Tab-separated table of C-alpha atoms in Angstrom:
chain	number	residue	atom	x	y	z
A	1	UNK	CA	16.244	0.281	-6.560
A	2	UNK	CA	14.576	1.445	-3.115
A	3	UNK	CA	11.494	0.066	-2.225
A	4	UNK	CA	10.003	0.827	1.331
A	5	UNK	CA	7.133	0.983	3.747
A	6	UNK	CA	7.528	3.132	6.539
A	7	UNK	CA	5.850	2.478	9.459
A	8	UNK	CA	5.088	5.987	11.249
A	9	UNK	CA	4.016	6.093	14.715
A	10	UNK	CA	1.001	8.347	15.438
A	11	UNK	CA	0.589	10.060	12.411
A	12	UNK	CA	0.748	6.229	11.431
A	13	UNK	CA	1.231	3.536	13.416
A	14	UNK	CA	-0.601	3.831	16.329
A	15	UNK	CA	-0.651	0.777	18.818
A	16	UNK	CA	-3.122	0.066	21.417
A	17	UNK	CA	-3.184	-1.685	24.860
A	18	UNK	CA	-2.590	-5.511	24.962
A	19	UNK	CA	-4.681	-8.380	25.414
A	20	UNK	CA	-6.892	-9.171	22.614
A	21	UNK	CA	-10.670	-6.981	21.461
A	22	UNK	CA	-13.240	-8.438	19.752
A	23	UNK	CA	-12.875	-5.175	17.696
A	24	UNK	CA	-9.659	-6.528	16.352
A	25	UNK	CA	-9.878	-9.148	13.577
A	26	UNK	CA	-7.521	-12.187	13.414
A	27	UNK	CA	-7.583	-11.420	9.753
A	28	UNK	CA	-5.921	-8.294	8.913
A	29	UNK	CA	-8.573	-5.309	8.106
A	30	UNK	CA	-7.228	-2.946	5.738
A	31	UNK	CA	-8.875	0.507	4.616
A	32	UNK	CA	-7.682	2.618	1.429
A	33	UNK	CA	-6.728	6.087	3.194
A	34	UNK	CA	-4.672	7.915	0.805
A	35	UNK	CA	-2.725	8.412	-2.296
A	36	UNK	CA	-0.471	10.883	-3.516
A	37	UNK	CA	0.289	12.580	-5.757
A	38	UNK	CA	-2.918	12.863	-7.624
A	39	UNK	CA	-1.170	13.782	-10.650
A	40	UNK	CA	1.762	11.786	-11.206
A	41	UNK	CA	4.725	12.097	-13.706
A	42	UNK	CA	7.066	9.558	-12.900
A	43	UNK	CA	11.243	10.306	-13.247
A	44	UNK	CA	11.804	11.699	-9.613
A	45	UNK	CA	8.531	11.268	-7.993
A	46	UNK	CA	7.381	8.551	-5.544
A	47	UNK	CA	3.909	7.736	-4.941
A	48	UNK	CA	2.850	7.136	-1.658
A	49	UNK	CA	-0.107	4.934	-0.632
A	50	UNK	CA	-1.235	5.232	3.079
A	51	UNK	CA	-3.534	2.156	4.350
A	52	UNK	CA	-5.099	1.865	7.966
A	53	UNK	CA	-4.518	-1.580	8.859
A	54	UNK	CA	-5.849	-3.346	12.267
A	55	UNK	CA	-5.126	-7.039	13.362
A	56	UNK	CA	-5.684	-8.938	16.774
A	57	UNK	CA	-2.511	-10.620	16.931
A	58	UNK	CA	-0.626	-7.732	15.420
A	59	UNK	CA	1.370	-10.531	13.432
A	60	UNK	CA	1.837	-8.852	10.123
A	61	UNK	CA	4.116	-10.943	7.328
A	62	UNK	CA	6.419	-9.449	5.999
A	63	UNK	CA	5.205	-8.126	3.141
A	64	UNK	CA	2.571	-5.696	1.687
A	65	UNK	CA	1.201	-7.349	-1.821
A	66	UNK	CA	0.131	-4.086	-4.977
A	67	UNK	CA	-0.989	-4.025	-8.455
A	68	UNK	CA	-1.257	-1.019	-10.839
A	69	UNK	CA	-4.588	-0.643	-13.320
A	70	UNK	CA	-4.020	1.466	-16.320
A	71	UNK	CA	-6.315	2.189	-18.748
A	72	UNK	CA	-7.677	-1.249	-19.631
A	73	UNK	CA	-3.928	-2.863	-18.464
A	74	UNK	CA	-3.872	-4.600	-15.305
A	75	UNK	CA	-0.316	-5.276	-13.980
A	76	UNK	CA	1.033	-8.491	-12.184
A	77	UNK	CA	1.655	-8.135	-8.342
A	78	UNK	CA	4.398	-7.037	-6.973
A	79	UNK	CA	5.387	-6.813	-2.794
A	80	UNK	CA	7.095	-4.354	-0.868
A	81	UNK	CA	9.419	-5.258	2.146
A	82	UNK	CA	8.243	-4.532	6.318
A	83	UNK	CA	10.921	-2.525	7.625
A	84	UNK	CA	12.865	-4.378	10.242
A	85	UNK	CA	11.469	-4.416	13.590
A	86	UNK	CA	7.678	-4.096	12.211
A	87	UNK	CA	5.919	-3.900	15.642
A	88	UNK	CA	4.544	-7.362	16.554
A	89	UNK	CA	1.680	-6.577	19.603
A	90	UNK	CA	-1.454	-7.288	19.708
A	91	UNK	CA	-4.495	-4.970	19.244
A	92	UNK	CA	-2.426	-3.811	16.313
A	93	UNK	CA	-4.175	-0.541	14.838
A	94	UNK	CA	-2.141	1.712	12.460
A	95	UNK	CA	-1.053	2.804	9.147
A	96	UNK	CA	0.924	1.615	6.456
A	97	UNK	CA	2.834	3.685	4.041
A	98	UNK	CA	3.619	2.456	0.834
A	99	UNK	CA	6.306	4.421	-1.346
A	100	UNK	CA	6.431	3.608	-4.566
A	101	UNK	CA	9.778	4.453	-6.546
A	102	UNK	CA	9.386	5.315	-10.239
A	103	UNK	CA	10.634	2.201	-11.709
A	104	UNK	CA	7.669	0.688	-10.100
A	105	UNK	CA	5.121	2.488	-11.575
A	106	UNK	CA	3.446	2.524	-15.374
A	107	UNK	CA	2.864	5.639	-17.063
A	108	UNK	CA	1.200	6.148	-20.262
A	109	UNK	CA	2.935	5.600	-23.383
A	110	UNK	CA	1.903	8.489	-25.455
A	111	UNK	CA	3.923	11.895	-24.075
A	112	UNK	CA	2.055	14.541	-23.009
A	113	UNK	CA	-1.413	12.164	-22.781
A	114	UNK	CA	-2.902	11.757	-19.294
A	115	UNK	CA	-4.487	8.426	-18.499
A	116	UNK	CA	-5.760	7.339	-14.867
A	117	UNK	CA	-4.777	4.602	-13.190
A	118	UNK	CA	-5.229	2.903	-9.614
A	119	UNK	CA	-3.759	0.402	-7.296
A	120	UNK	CA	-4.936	-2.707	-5.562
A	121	UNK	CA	-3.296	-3.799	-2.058
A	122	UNK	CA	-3.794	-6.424	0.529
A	123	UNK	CA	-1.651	-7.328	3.486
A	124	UNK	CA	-0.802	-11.295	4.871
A	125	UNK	CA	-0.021	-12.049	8.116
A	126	UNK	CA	2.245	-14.652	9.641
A	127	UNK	CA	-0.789	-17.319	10.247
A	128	UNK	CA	-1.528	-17.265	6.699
A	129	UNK	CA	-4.951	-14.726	6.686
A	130	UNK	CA	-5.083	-12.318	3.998
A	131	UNK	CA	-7.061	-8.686	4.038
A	132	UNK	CA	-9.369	-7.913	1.709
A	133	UNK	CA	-8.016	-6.284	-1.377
A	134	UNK	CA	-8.458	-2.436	-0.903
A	135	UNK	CA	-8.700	-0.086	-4.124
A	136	UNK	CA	-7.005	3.057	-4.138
A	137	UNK	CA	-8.666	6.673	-5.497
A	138	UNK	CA	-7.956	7.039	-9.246
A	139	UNK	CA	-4.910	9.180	-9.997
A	140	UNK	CA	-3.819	10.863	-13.351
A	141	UNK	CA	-0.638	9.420	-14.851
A	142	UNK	CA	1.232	11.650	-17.242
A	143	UNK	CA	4.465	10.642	-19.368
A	144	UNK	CA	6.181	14.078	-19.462
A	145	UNK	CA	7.756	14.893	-23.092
């Protein structure tokens, strides 16, 4: 089963200069920036979630905490690994991407009937503060037949 986040440098992760701003947050700040697909069918896609995150000490943990919302069904939390050598540097400003296998995901259980469905995220760091919990845009979810 392959679970990942992938850091991605500019189009992603962008770092800034050192030496702590008062526009960077000892807790993490997270913001919801994407999700795709929007229409999602499960078997070979993956479902990528893209979060802006930005942190003072750029001491992320080493995990990235989700939770899937289906119809009236909210799922337990589940966590997705850092990749190794997750950038520790302060003034930490950047994305996250979040790719969510298949076998991770909930689809409808009626084939052939769309329902929506979202996801909740949140980020800790390594001194124990945790983001706020960012929603993502509703996306259809479609059991094929």
């Amino acid at each position: 089963m392959k679970h990942r986040i992938l850091p991605a440098l500019l189009g992603g992760l962008l770092l800034t200069s050192c030496g702590k701003d008062k526009n960077f947050p000892s807790t993490p700040q997270i913001t919801f920036k994407s999700i795709s697909p929007l229409e999602y069918h499960g078997k070979t896609d993956q479902l990528s979630i893209v979060v802006g995150v930005k942190d003072a000490e750029g001491d992320l943990g080493d995990s990235v905490f989700y939770r899937q919302h289906i119809s009236s069904d909210t799922l337990p939390w589940g966590s997705l690994l850092m990749p190794q050598g997750f950038p520790k540097q302060e003034n930490l400003e950047g994305n996250i991407i979040l790719q969510l296998q298949s076998q991770l995901i909930t689809l409808p259980t009626n084939p052939g009937v769309p329902d929506t469905g979202y996801f909740d995220v949140f980020v800790r760091d390594r001194a124990g503060h945790i983001s706020d919990t960012i929603q993502t845009d509703k996306i259809l979810l479609i059991l094929d037949q």
